[in-house]
Amino acid sequence: MTTSFDAESSSPGPSRAGFVDDLIGVVGADNVLSAPEVTGSYLVDWTGRFRAGPAVVVRPATTEETAAVVRVCSIHGVAVCPQGGNTGLVGGSVPLDGGLVVSTRRLRRLDAVDVAAGRLTAGAGVTLGDLHRHAIAAGMAYGVDLGARDSATIGGTVATNAGGNNVIRYGMTRDNLVGIEVVLADGSVIRDLAGLEKDNTGYDLAGLFCGSEGTLGIITAVTVRLHRPFPEMVTGLLAFDSVATATAAVRSLTAAYLPLEAIELMLGPGFELIRSTFDLPSVFGRGHAAYLLVDCADATPVTERLASAVGDLDGLEDAAVADDGPRRSSLWRYRELHTEAVAGIGPPLKLDVSVPVGDVGRFVEQTIDDVEASHPEARVWIWGHAGDGNVHVNITGLDAASEEPCAASILDLVISLDGSVSAEHGIGRLKKDWLLRQRGPVDVRVFRAIKTALDPEGIFQPGVLLPDAP
Ligand SMILES: Cc1cc2nc3c(=O)[nH]c(=O)nc-3n(C[C@H](O)[C@H](O)[C@H](O)COP(=O)(O)OP(=O)(O)OC[C@H]3O[C@@H](n4cnc5c(N)ncnc54)[C@H](O)[C@@H]3O)c2cc1C
């Protein structure tokens, strides 16, 4: 059993002086934070919905220090919450159920790019943005990208098996992960960073830790797969007369043999919210019901191929195309600012779900109709990675008592469509009561067996991912 550790309390629980002194002995006094004015940002999640009480934050700089910190926590029986950039959206990155934060942001090893092998080894605390820039400087690229790239860490993206903008071409983080280094609950270390293309020697440990949300150990470094970037890239912003025609167009574009990197869905109200919140220009002179943002990339020019595929789409009202970096980025801003703009209204009810690609339109329309009928005071904001069936549903203006039933009816619809209650953000605290329903009793029993085998004292992440024991 672990004990909650409050930096301000003296007893019961571990002796504050003994515990903190032991941590200081490992990482030095400058890297053991307990004053509320410096720990504050580590203890509330990005959404503002999950706030931990006072807690210590420790910042190891090496794998060895991380292992020693975990040993200290194990001896004192203090729970551990690994934290990267704290951009997670399901409440797993803050120690709500007690314990301390182990921040990985000083684990900033960044090896030379192995161009021949297409591999890069990086410390868990390197941001996704820095990893991209490092790869690009060597003439290579990493296939996982998302809006929080300049805060999210590579360790956090592996811990959550993050998806992002380019899953239709490069897959989720797990598909791009070829090696891992992890500190286990007893302080021992799995070191498997070679990143061999072929290594068929038993269980896939990197795959197991990917998506484990800090519940099995602290990832200290990873090796990822890189590819050669395509020289020709084009972004199209397509405006449609309805959600139905926009989502039908996703299927047409996918069938058109285009070298697609991304197909993102936005709806009219969200687009207008971004425009007004960030004072962005109107792209088309008037608003439209729904939009798709489409990226294509190839070795040869792609603009004509995209234009010809788009020309046949039903319900298309307008289109804008950009084929240079700055203009492509300015079209992407309308999509990437959604999370921030909606958060600015107040913490929304956030659901990140997936349904079969052919059901995205039906799911979106039914969700909007259902929420508007049952909660007229609420507003539904929907966007997502439509190319892989991933829809982000955000609802603002709900009173606290309505959140759970509202979420339940949407997640029921997801399950009835053979979808997933978590497409890419993970389970965290937000979805753990849905895990059993989504995965079934056998999977959850296996999850518990893995957890018990690797973390018998339950030191990592109490209250995260696994449902409370029956
Ligand atoms: C604006 C915005 C856009 C986003 N877009 C996307 C998107 O498109 N796709 C997507 O999948 N997600 C997206 N996210 C969610 C978030 O960015 C990802 O979940 C990201 O992977 C979290 O990385 P992080 O370093 O911030 O992890 P944190 O938030 O710090 O932690 C997330 C979880 O991982 C665990 N963890 C973190 N680091 C480690 C480690 N080194 N070892 C073990 N466990 C660890 C934590 O305990 C926690 O459970 C977005 C978030 C924001 C704010």
Short mmCIF file of C-alpha atoms and ligand atoms in Angstrom, two decimals:
data_model
loop_
_atom_site.label_atom_id
_atom_site.label_comp_id
_atom_site.label_asym_id
_atom_site.label_seq_id
_atom_site.Cartn_x
_atom_site.Cartn_y
_atom_site.Cartn_z
CA MET A 1 0.00 0.00 0.00
CA THR A 2 1.20 3.51 -0.73
CA THR A 3 0.64 6.53 1.44
CA SER A 4 -0.41 9.92 0.22
CA PHE A 5 2.34 12.47 0.76
CA ASP A 6 1.43 16.04 1.51
CA ALA A 7 4.32 18.44 1.54
CA GLU A 8 2.64 20.47 4.27
CA SER A 9 1.61 17.68 6.63
CA SER A 10 3.75 16.15 9.35
CA SER A 11 1.85 12.98 10.29
CA PRO A 12 0.55 10.34 9.82
CA GLY A 13 2.44 8.98 6.81
CA PRO A 14 6.09 9.11 5.95
CA SER A 15 8.31 11.45 7.86
CA ARG A 16 8.46 14.61 5.76
CA ALA A 17 12.04 15.37 6.73
CA GLY A 18 13.29 11.84 6.11
CA PHE A 19 11.51 11.49 2.78
CA VAL A 20 12.45 14.90 1.42
CA ASP A 21 16.03 14.52 2.66
CA ASP A 22 16.30 11.22 0.82
CA LEU A 23 15.00 12.82 -2.38
CA ILE A 24 17.41 15.75 -1.97
CA GLY A 25 20.19 13.22 -1.55
CA VAL A 26 19.36 11.91 -5.03
CA VAL A 27 18.59 15.02 -7.12
CA GLY A 28 19.76 17.97 -4.99
CA ALA A 29 17.64 20.55 -3.17
CA ASP A 30 16.98 22.60 -6.32
CA ASN A 31 15.09 19.70 -7.86
CA VAL A 32 12.79 18.84 -4.97
CA LEU A 33 10.00 21.40 -5.08
CA SER A 34 7.40 21.80 -2.36
CA ALA A 35 6.51 25.51 -2.13
CA PRO A 36 2.99 25.99 -3.54
CA GLU A 37 4.07 28.91 -5.73
CA VAL A 38 6.47 26.65 -7.64
CA THR A 39 4.54 23.37 -7.56
CA GLY A 40 1.20 24.92 -8.61
CA SER A 41 1.47 24.36 -12.35
CA TYR A 42 2.42 20.69 -11.83
CA LEU A 43 -0.67 20.01 -9.73
CA VAL A 44 -3.47 21.13 -12.03
CA ASP A 45 -4.01 19.49 -15.40
CA TRP A 46 -4.26 21.30 -18.75
CA THR A 47 -8.07 21.31 -18.68
CA GLY A 48 -8.23 22.83 -15.18
CA ARG A 49 -10.66 20.08 -14.23
CA PHE A 50 -8.24 17.94 -12.19
CA ARG A 51 -6.51 19.65 -9.24
CA ALA A 52 -4.32 17.81 -6.75
CA GLY A 53 -3.72 18.94 -3.17
CA PRO A 54 -0.28 20.11 -2.02
CA ALA A 55 2.41 17.67 -3.12
CA VAL A 56 6.15 17.42 -3.69
CA VAL A 57 7.56 17.59 -7.24
CA VAL A 58 10.90 15.92 -7.93
CA ARG A 59 12.88 16.46 -11.12
CA PRO A 60 15.52 13.80 -11.89
CA ALA A 61 17.93 14.48 -14.75
CA THR A 62 19.09 10.94 -15.56
CA THR A 63 17.76 7.41 -15.67
CA GLU A 64 19.88 6.54 -12.61
CA GLU A 65 18.41 9.44 -10.62
CA THR A 66 14.90 8.42 -11.70
CA ALA A 67 15.54 4.87 -10.49
CA ALA A 68 16.90 6.15 -7.17
CA VAL A 69 13.85 8.43 -6.73
CA VAL A 70 11.52 5.46 -7.31
CA ARG A 71 13.48 3.42 -4.73
CA VAL A 72 13.10 6.24 -2.17
CA CYS A 73 9.34 6.37 -2.86
CA SER A 74 9.09 2.61 -2.54
CA ILE A 75 10.93 2.60 0.82
CA HIS A 76 8.71 5.40 2.15
CA GLY A 77 5.57 3.96 0.61
CA VAL A 78 4.80 7.13 -1.37
CA ALA A 79 2.84 6.87 -4.63
CA VAL A 80 4.42 8.16 -7.86
CA CYS A 81 2.75 10.20 -10.61
CA PRO A 82 5.06 10.46 -13.64
CA GLN A 83 4.50 13.73 -15.46
CA GLY A 84 5.81 15.03 -18.79
CA GLY A 85 4.40 18.20 -20.33
CA ASN A 86 1.12 17.97 -18.35
CA THR A 87 -0.96 18.34 -21.52
CA GLY A 88 -2.86 15.07 -20.99
CA LEU A 89 -6.63 15.48 -21.25
CA VAL A 90 -7.93 12.62 -19.06
CA GLY A 91 -6.68 13.58 -15.60
CA GLY A 92 -3.77 11.12 -15.37
CA SER A 93 -0.95 13.64 -15.12
CA VAL A 94 -1.66 15.01 -11.62
CA PRO A 95 -1.49 13.08 -8.31
CA LEU A 96 -5.14 13.33 -7.38
CA ASP A 97 -5.02 10.20 -5.26
CA GLY A 98 -1.92 11.22 -3.30
CA GLY A 99 1.80 10.83 -3.86
CA LEU A 100 4.37 12.97 -5.54
CA VAL A 101 5.00 14.13 -9.09
CA VAL A 102 8.11 12.82 -10.83
CA SER A 103 8.60 15.36 -13.59
CA THR A 104 10.53 13.96 -16.55
CA ARG A 105 11.24 17.33 -18.16
CA ARG A 106 14.97 17.25 -17.29
CA LEU A 107 15.42 13.89 -19.06
CA ARG A 108 16.55 15.68 -22.20
CA ARG A 109 19.00 13.30 -23.88
CA LEU A 110 18.80 13.80 -27.65
CA ASP A 111 21.08 11.46 -29.63
CA ALA A 112 22.35 12.02 -33.16
CA VAL A 113 19.83 10.93 -35.80
CA ASP A 114 20.70 7.55 -37.31
CA VAL A 115 19.79 8.46 -40.90
CA ALA A 116 20.70 5.07 -42.36
CA ALA A 117 18.48 3.19 -39.94
CA GLY A 118 15.82 5.92 -39.66
CA ARG A 119 16.04 5.95 -35.86
CA LEU A 120 16.25 8.55 -33.09
CA THR A 121 16.75 7.97 -29.38
CA ALA A 122 15.51 10.72 -27.07
CA GLY A 123 15.04 11.28 -23.35
CA ALA A 124 11.46 11.18 -22.12
CA GLY A 125 11.44 14.91 -21.35
CA VAL A 126 12.26 16.11 -24.87
CA THR A 127 9.22 17.89 -26.28
CA LEU A 128 7.63 16.53 -29.41
CA GLY A 129 8.39 19.85 -31.14
CA ASP A 130 12.11 19.66 -30.28
CA LEU A 131 12.22 16.07 -31.49
CA HIS A 132 10.64 17.12 -34.80
CA ARG A 133 13.12 19.97 -35.26
CA HIS A 134 16.06 17.67 -34.45
CA ALA A 135 14.88 15.06 -36.97
CA ILE A 136 14.20 17.65 -39.69
CA ALA A 137 17.66 19.22 -39.23
CA ALA A 138 19.07 15.79 -40.15
CA GLY A 139 16.81 15.48 -43.21
CA MET A 140 14.34 13.08 -41.56
CA ALA A 141 10.86 13.35 -40.01
CA TYR A 142 8.84 11.75 -37.20
CA GLY A 143 5.33 10.57 -38.04
CA VAL A 144 3.48 11.58 -34.85
CA ASP A 145 2.36 15.19 -34.55
CA LEU A 146 -0.26 17.01 -32.47
CA GLY A 147 -1.28 20.51 -31.47
CA ALA A 148 0.40 20.39 -28.04
CA ARG A 149 3.78 19.59 -29.66
CA ASP A 150 5.73 22.35 -27.91
CA SER A 151 4.70 21.21 -24.41
CA ALA A 152 3.91 17.49 -24.71
CA THR A 153 6.98 15.31 -24.14
CA ILE A 154 7.99 12.29 -26.18
CA GLY A 155 7.72 10.23 -22.96
CA GLY A 156 4.17 11.47 -22.41
CA THR A 157 3.17 10.71 -25.99
CA VAL A 158 4.50 7.18 -25.57
CA ALA A 159 2.84 6.77 -22.15
CA THR A 160 -0.51 7.75 -23.72
CA ASN A 161 0.06 6.13 -27.13
CA ALA A 162 -0.84 9.52 -28.60
CA GLY A 163 -2.46 9.69 -32.03
CA GLY A 164 -2.66 13.15 -33.55
CA ASN A 165 -2.87 14.57 -37.03
CA ASN A 166 -1.13 11.97 -39.19
CA VAL A 167 -2.43 8.61 -37.98
CA ILE A 168 -3.91 7.78 -41.38
CA ARG A 169 -0.39 7.65 -42.82
CA TYR A 170 1.98 6.84 -39.96
CA GLY A 171 -0.21 5.18 -37.33
CA MET A 172 -0.39 5.86 -33.59
CA THR A 173 2.70 6.36 -31.41
CA ARG A 174 2.96 2.59 -30.80
CA ASP A 175 3.46 2.08 -34.55
CA ASN A 176 6.44 4.45 -34.46
CA LEU A 177 8.07 3.15 -31.28
CA VAL A 178 10.97 0.75 -31.68
CA GLY A 179 12.75 0.91 -28.33
CA ILE A 180 12.19 1.92 -24.73
CA GLU A 181 13.93 2.47 -21.40
CA VAL A 182 11.74 2.21 -18.29
CA VAL A 183 12.31 2.43 -14.53
CA LEU A 184 10.25 -0.24 -12.77
CA ALA A 185 8.66 -0.10 -9.32
CA ASP A 186 11.66 -1.70 -7.59
CA GLY A 187 14.08 0.72 -9.24
CA SER A 188 15.37 -1.78 -11.79
CA VAL A 189 15.58 -0.61 -15.41
CA ILE A 190 14.46 -2.15 -18.71
CA ARG A 191 16.94 -0.96 -21.36
CA ASP A 192 15.88 -1.75 -24.91
CA LEU A 193 16.83 1.23 -27.07
CA ALA A 194 18.60 -0.54 -29.97
CA GLY A 195 15.59 -0.10 -32.24
CA LEU A 196 16.28 -3.11 -34.45
CA GLU A 197 13.91 -3.55 -37.37
CA LYS A 198 13.78 -7.25 -36.60
CA ASP A 199 13.93 -8.58 -33.03
CA ASN A 200 11.51 -11.40 -32.48
CA THR A 201 12.56 -12.40 -28.98
CA GLY A 202 9.40 -12.71 -26.92
CA TYR A 203 7.02 -10.19 -25.40
CA ASP A 204 6.89 -6.68 -26.90
CA LEU A 205 7.75 -4.64 -23.81
CA ALA A 206 7.89 -1.29 -25.62
CA GLY A 207 4.37 -1.97 -26.90
CA LEU A 208 3.22 -2.85 -23.39
CA PHE A 209 4.51 0.35 -21.78
CA CYS A 210 3.15 2.42 -24.67
CA GLY A 211 -0.31 3.48 -23.53
CA SER A 212 0.20 2.37 -19.91
CA GLU A 213 -0.29 5.97 -18.68
CA GLY A 214 2.42 5.77 -16.03
CA THR A 215 0.77 2.84 -14.24
CA LEU A 216 3.60 0.34 -14.89
CA GLY A 217 6.79 2.41 -14.66
CA ILE A 218 8.51 5.65 -15.63
CA ILE A 219 9.65 5.83 -19.26
CA THR A 220 13.04 7.56 -19.25
CA ALA A 221 14.00 7.29 -22.96
CA VAL A 222 12.61 5.96 -26.23
CA THR A 223 13.82 5.11 -29.72
CA VAL A 224 11.44 6.07 -32.52
CA ARG A 225 11.18 5.31 -36.20
CA LEU A 226 11.84 8.21 -38.62
CA HIS A 227 11.05 8.53 -42.33
CA ARG A 228 12.29 10.73 -45.14
CA PRO A 229 9.96 13.75 -45.43
CA PHE A 230 8.13 14.22 -48.71
CA PRO A 231 9.23 17.34 -50.61
CA GLU A 232 5.79 18.10 -52.05
CA MET A 233 3.09 19.00 -49.52
CA VAL A 234 -0.28 20.61 -49.98
CA THR A 235 -3.06 21.54 -47.58
CA GLY A 236 -6.66 22.00 -48.72
CA LEU A 237 -9.39 23.62 -46.65
CA LEU A 238 -12.72 22.41 -48.04
CA ALA A 239 -16.04 24.04 -47.12
CA PHE A 240 -19.27 21.95 -47.25
CA ASP A 241 -22.99 22.60 -47.05
CA SER A 242 -23.58 20.00 -44.30
CA VAL A 243 -21.96 17.59 -41.88
CA ALA A 244 -23.31 14.72 -43.97
CA THR A 245 -21.57 15.82 -47.19
CA ALA A 246 -18.31 16.63 -45.36
CA THR A 247 -18.15 13.21 -43.72
CA ALA A 248 -19.15 11.45 -46.95
CA ALA A 249 -16.26 13.30 -48.60
CA VAL A 250 -13.85 11.67 -46.13
CA ARG A 251 -14.70 8.31 -47.66
CA SER A 252 -14.42 9.62 -51.24
CA LEU A 253 -11.00 11.18 -50.59
CA THR A 254 -9.73 8.03 -48.91
CA ALA A 255 -10.83 5.99 -51.91
CA ALA A 256 -9.16 8.37 -54.39
CA TYR A 257 -5.61 6.98 -54.00
CA LEU A 258 -4.34 10.32 -52.74
CA PRO A 259 -1.12 10.38 -50.68
CA LEU A 260 -3.09 11.54 -47.63
CA GLU A 261 -1.38 12.63 -44.41
CA ALA A 262 -4.40 14.07 -42.59
CA ILE A 263 -8.15 14.57 -42.92
CA GLU A 264 -9.53 16.77 -40.14
CA LEU A 265 -13.17 17.69 -39.54
CA MET A 266 -14.37 21.05 -38.21
CA LEU A 267 -17.92 22.34 -37.89
CA GLY A 268 -19.22 25.84 -38.62
CA PRO A 269 -19.73 26.99 -35.00
CA GLY A 270 -16.23 25.88 -33.95
CA PHE A 271 -14.68 27.56 -36.98
CA GLU A 272 -16.44 30.83 -36.14
CA LEU A 273 -15.40 30.53 -32.47
CA ILE A 274 -11.74 30.27 -33.53
CA ARG A 275 -12.11 33.25 -35.84
CA SER A 276 -13.62 35.46 -33.18
CA THR A 277 -11.42 34.25 -30.28
CA PHE A 278 -8.13 34.66 -32.14
CA ASP A 279 -9.21 37.39 -34.54
CA LEU A 280 -8.39 35.29 -37.61
CA PRO A 281 -9.50 36.32 -41.11
CA SER A 282 -12.47 34.72 -42.82
CA VAL A 283 -11.05 32.32 -45.40
CA PHE A 284 -14.11 32.24 -47.65
CA GLY A 285 -16.01 35.47 -46.97
CA ARG A 286 -18.89 33.60 -45.33
CA GLY A 287 -19.41 30.71 -42.94
CA HIS A 288 -20.14 27.11 -43.95
CA ALA A 289 -21.74 24.18 -42.15
CA ALA A 290 -18.66 21.95 -42.07
CA TYR A 291 -15.03 21.91 -43.18
CA LEU A 292 -12.38 19.34 -43.96
CA LEU A 293 -8.69 20.14 -43.69
CA VAL A 294 -6.77 17.76 -45.95
CA ASP A 295 -3.00 17.25 -46.12
CA CYS A 296 -1.32 15.36 -48.96
CA ALA A 297 2.42 14.74 -49.32
CA ASP A 298 4.44 12.91 -51.94
CA ALA A 299 7.68 12.84 -53.91
CA THR A 300 6.00 14.46 -56.93
CA PRO A 301 3.60 17.46 -57.03
CA VAL A 302 0.22 16.71 -55.46
CA THR A 303 -1.82 19.88 -55.88
CA GLU A 304 -3.36 18.82 -59.21
CA ARG A 305 -4.21 15.36 -57.88
CA LEU A 306 -5.94 16.85 -54.84
CA ALA A 307 -7.80 19.41 -57.00
CA SER A 308 -9.10 16.72 -59.29
CA ALA A 309 -10.30 14.50 -56.41
CA VAL A 310 -11.98 17.46 -54.71
CA GLY A 311 -13.74 18.61 -57.89
CA ASP A 312 -16.19 15.69 -57.73
CA LEU A 313 -17.25 16.01 -54.10
CA ASP A 314 -20.95 16.44 -53.31
CA GLY A 315 -21.88 19.49 -51.25
CA LEU A 316 -18.54 21.25 -51.72
CA GLU A 317 -19.16 25.01 -51.55
CA ASP A 318 -15.64 26.42 -51.59
CA ALA A 319 -11.99 25.46 -51.25
CA ALA A 320 -8.65 27.05 -50.40
CA VAL A 321 -5.31 25.45 -51.15
CA ALA A 322 -1.85 26.18 -49.72
CA ASP A 323 1.40 24.59 -50.82
CA ASP A 324 4.03 26.50 -48.86
CA GLY A 325 4.87 26.17 -45.17
CA PRO A 326 3.55 29.51 -43.84
CA ARG A 327 0.24 29.36 -45.74
CA ARG A 328 -0.28 25.70 -44.79
CA SER A 329 0.34 26.61 -41.13
CA SER A 330 -2.17 29.44 -41.30
CA LEU A 331 -4.87 27.04 -42.56
CA TRP A 332 -3.93 24.54 -39.82
CA ARG A 333 -4.41 27.21 -37.13
CA TYR A 334 -8.20 27.02 -37.61
CA ARG A 335 -8.04 23.35 -36.65
CA GLU A 336 -5.35 23.37 -33.98
CA LEU A 337 -6.78 26.25 -31.95
CA HIS A 338 -10.04 24.40 -31.26
CA THR A 339 -8.89 22.83 -27.97
CA GLU A 340 -7.67 26.16 -26.61
CA ALA A 341 -10.66 28.19 -27.81
CA VAL A 342 -13.21 25.86 -26.24
CA ALA A 343 -11.18 25.62 -23.00
CA GLY A 344 -11.39 29.43 -22.88
CA ILE A 345 -15.17 29.21 -22.44
CA GLY A 346 -14.65 27.16 -19.24
CA PRO A 347 -13.66 23.52 -18.57
CA PRO A 348 -15.81 21.56 -21.06
CA LEU A 349 -17.03 18.00 -20.74
CA LYS A 350 -14.41 16.41 -23.02
CA LEU A 351 -14.94 13.14 -24.82
CA ASP A 352 -12.48 11.71 -27.32
CA VAL A 353 -14.08 8.79 -29.14
CA SER A 354 -13.78 6.82 -32.33
CA VAL A 355 -16.37 5.16 -34.51
CA PRO A 356 -16.03 3.35 -37.84
CA VAL A 357 -15.15 5.98 -40.47
CA GLY A 358 -18.41 5.35 -42.32
CA ASP A 359 -20.41 6.23 -39.16
CA VAL A 360 -18.73 9.57 -38.33
CA GLY A 361 -21.49 11.66 -39.94
CA ARG A 362 -24.30 9.76 -38.25
CA PHE A 363 -22.51 9.91 -34.88
CA VAL A 364 -21.86 13.66 -35.13
CA GLU A 365 -25.42 14.53 -36.15
CA GLN A 366 -27.06 12.30 -33.56
CA THR A 367 -24.80 13.59 -30.77
CA ILE A 368 -25.63 17.21 -31.56
CA ASP A 369 -29.37 16.45 -31.80
CA ASP A 370 -29.41 14.45 -28.54
CA VAL A 371 -27.47 16.99 -26.48
CA GLU A 372 -29.43 19.95 -27.82
CA ALA A 373 -32.72 18.19 -27.04
CA SER A 374 -31.80 17.07 -23.52
CA HIS A 375 -29.65 20.07 -22.49
CA PRO A 376 -30.79 23.18 -24.37
CA GLU A 377 -28.51 25.32 -22.17
CA ALA A 378 -25.40 23.47 -23.41
CA ARG A 379 -23.29 23.97 -26.55
CA VAL A 380 -21.69 21.11 -28.45
CA TRP A 381 -18.32 21.65 -30.12
CA ILE A 382 -17.16 18.86 -32.40
CA TRP A 383 -13.96 18.43 -34.37
CA GLY A 384 -11.51 15.61 -34.91
CA HIS A 385 -9.28 13.43 -36.98
CA ALA A 386 -12.10 12.30 -39.24
CA GLY A 387 -9.84 10.27 -41.53
CA ASP A 388 -9.43 7.70 -38.78
CA GLY A 389 -12.94 7.95 -37.29
CA ASN A 390 -11.75 10.00 -34.30
CA VAL A 391 -14.21 12.63 -33.06
CA HIS A 392 -13.56 15.07 -30.18
CA VAL A 393 -16.85 16.00 -28.51
CA ASN A 394 -16.67 18.99 -26.16
CA ILE A 395 -19.71 20.31 -24.32
CA THR A 396 -19.79 23.64 -22.52
CA GLY A 397 -22.51 25.13 -20.35
CA LEU A 398 -23.60 21.88 -18.67
CA ASP A 399 -24.29 21.98 -14.96
CA ALA A 400 -22.22 19.54 -12.89
CA ALA A 401 -25.12 17.14 -12.27
CA SER A 402 -25.80 16.77 -15.99
CA GLU A 403 -22.25 15.88 -17.02
CA GLU A 404 -22.28 12.20 -16.12
CA PRO A 405 -25.62 11.31 -17.74
CA CYS A 406 -24.74 13.36 -20.80
CA ALA A 407 -21.37 11.61 -21.15
CA ALA A 408 -23.02 8.24 -20.58
CA SER A 409 -25.54 8.70 -23.37
CA ILE A 410 -22.81 9.72 -25.84
CA LEU A 411 -20.54 6.83 -24.84
CA ASP A 412 -23.49 4.43 -25.08
CA LEU A 413 -23.96 5.60 -28.66
CA VAL A 414 -20.24 5.07 -29.34
CA ILE A 415 -20.36 1.51 -28.03
CA SER A 416 -23.56 0.77 -29.97
CA LEU A 417 -21.65 1.75 -33.14
CA ASP A 418 -18.73 -0.58 -32.24
CA GLY A 419 -16.54 2.43 -31.51
CA SER A 420 -14.11 3.18 -28.70
CA VAL A 421 -14.74 5.39 -25.64
CA SER A 422 -11.13 6.58 -25.91
CA ALA A 423 -9.67 7.05 -29.37
CA GLU A 424 -6.32 8.61 -28.49
CA HIS A 425 -6.30 10.50 -25.17
CA GLY A 426 -6.28 7.38 -23.00
CA ILE A 427 -8.33 6.34 -19.98
CA GLY A 428 -6.77 8.31 -17.10
CA ARG A 429 -9.30 9.08 -14.41
CA LEU A 430 -11.95 10.38 -16.76
CA LYS A 431 -12.84 7.10 -18.49
CA LYS A 432 -11.78 4.39 -16.04
CA ASP A 433 -15.37 3.48 -15.15
CA TRP A 434 -15.91 2.69 -18.85
CA LEU A 435 -12.93 0.37 -19.26
CA LEU A 436 -14.76 -2.78 -18.20
CA ARG A 437 -17.63 -2.11 -20.58
CA GLN A 438 -15.29 -1.30 -23.47
CA ARG A 439 -12.75 -4.09 -23.00
CA GLY A 440 -14.72 -6.78 -21.12
CA PRO A 441 -13.88 -8.75 -17.95
CA VAL A 442 -11.15 -10.95 -19.44
CA ASP A 443 -9.10 -8.01 -20.71
CA VAL A 444 -9.48 -6.16 -17.41
CA ARG A 445 -8.40 -9.28 -15.49
CA VAL A 446 -5.28 -9.49 -17.66
CA PHE A 447 -4.64 -5.75 -17.14
CA ARG A 448 -4.80 -6.29 -13.36
CA ALA A 449 -2.45 -9.28 -13.55
CA ILE A 450 0.11 -7.23 -15.51
CA LYS A 451 -0.20 -4.35 -13.06
CA THR A 452 0.25 -6.63 -10.04
CA ALA A 453 3.23 -8.42 -11.60
CA LEU A 454 5.08 -5.19 -12.40
CA ASP A 455 3.93 -2.99 -9.53
CA PRO A 456 2.92 -5.28 -6.64
CA GLU A 457 2.75 -2.45 -4.08
CA GLY A 458 0.68 -0.24 -6.38
CA ILE A 459 3.24 2.58 -6.20
CA PHE A 460 2.53 3.98 -9.68
CA GLN A 461 -0.54 6.03 -10.43
CA PRO A 462 -3.21 4.94 -7.92
CA GLY A 463 -6.65 5.79 -9.30
CA VAL A 464 -5.57 5.88 -12.96
CA LEU A 465 -6.63 3.60 -15.86
CA LEU A 466 -7.78 0.53 -13.90
CA PRO A 467 -11.31 0.64 -12.50
CA ASP A 468 -11.56 0.46 -8.70
CA ALA A 469 -11.49 -3.15 -7.50
CA PRO A 470 -15.00 -4.63 -7.20
C1 LIG B 1 -3.96 21.56 -27.45
C2 LIG B 1 -3.86 20.07 -27.26
C3 LIG B 1 -3.93 19.24 -28.37
C4 LIG B 1 -3.82 17.85 -28.21
N1 LIG B 1 -3.92 17.07 -29.33
C5 LIG B 1 -3.79 15.73 -29.18
C6 LIG B 1 -3.90 14.88 -30.32
O1 LIG B 1 -4.11 15.33 -31.45
N2 LIG B 1 -3.73 13.55 -30.13
C7 LIG B 1 -3.50 13.01 -28.90
O2 LIG B 1 -3.35 11.78 -28.78
N3 LIG B 1 -3.43 13.79 -27.80
C8 LIG B 1 -3.56 15.12 -27.90
N4 LIG B 1 -3.51 15.92 -26.80
C9 LIG B 1 -3.30 15.30 -25.47
C10 LIG B 1 -1.85 15.29 -24.98
O3 LIG B 1 -1.07 16.25 -25.63
C11 LIG B 1 -1.24 13.92 -25.20
O4 LIG B 1 -1.92 12.99 -24.38
C12 LIG B 1 0.26 13.86 -24.87
O5 LIG B 1 0.69 12.57 -25.26
C13 LIG B 1 0.59 14.03 -23.40
O6 LIG B 1 2.00 14.24 -23.26
P1 LIG B 1 2.58 14.96 -21.95
O7 LIG B 1 4.05 14.92 -21.99
O8 LIG B 1 1.96 16.29 -21.77
O9 LIG B 1 2.07 13.94 -20.81
P2 LIG B 1 1.39 14.31 -19.42
O10 LIG B 1 0.15 15.09 -19.64
O11 LIG B 1 2.38 14.87 -18.50
O12 LIG B 1 0.99 12.83 -18.93
C14 LIG B 1 -0.01 12.10 -19.59
C15 LIG B 1 -0.03 10.67 -18.99
O13 LIG B 1 1.19 10.01 -19.29
C16 LIG B 1 1.91 9.67 -18.10
N5 LIG B 1 3.32 9.97 -18.36
C17 LIG B 1 3.85 11.12 -18.85
N6 LIG B 1 5.17 10.98 -19.02
C18 LIG B 1 5.48 9.73 -18.63
C19 LIG B 1 6.69 8.99 -18.58
N7 LIG B 1 7.85 9.51 -18.97
N8 LIG B 1 6.65 7.71 -18.12
C20 LIG B 1 5.48 7.16 -17.73
N9 LIG B 1 4.31 7.81 -17.75
C21 LIG B 1 4.30 9.08 -18.21
C22 LIG B 1 1.30 10.52 -17.01
O14 LIG B 1 1.41 9.88 -15.74
C23 LIG B 1 -0.15 10.64 -17.47
O15 LIG B 1 -0.87 9.51 -17.10
C24 LIG B 1 -3.63 17.30 -26.92
C25 LIG B 1 -3.56 18.14 -25.80
C26 LIG B 1 -3.68 19.51 -25.96
C27 LIG B 1 -3.58 20.37 -24.75
#
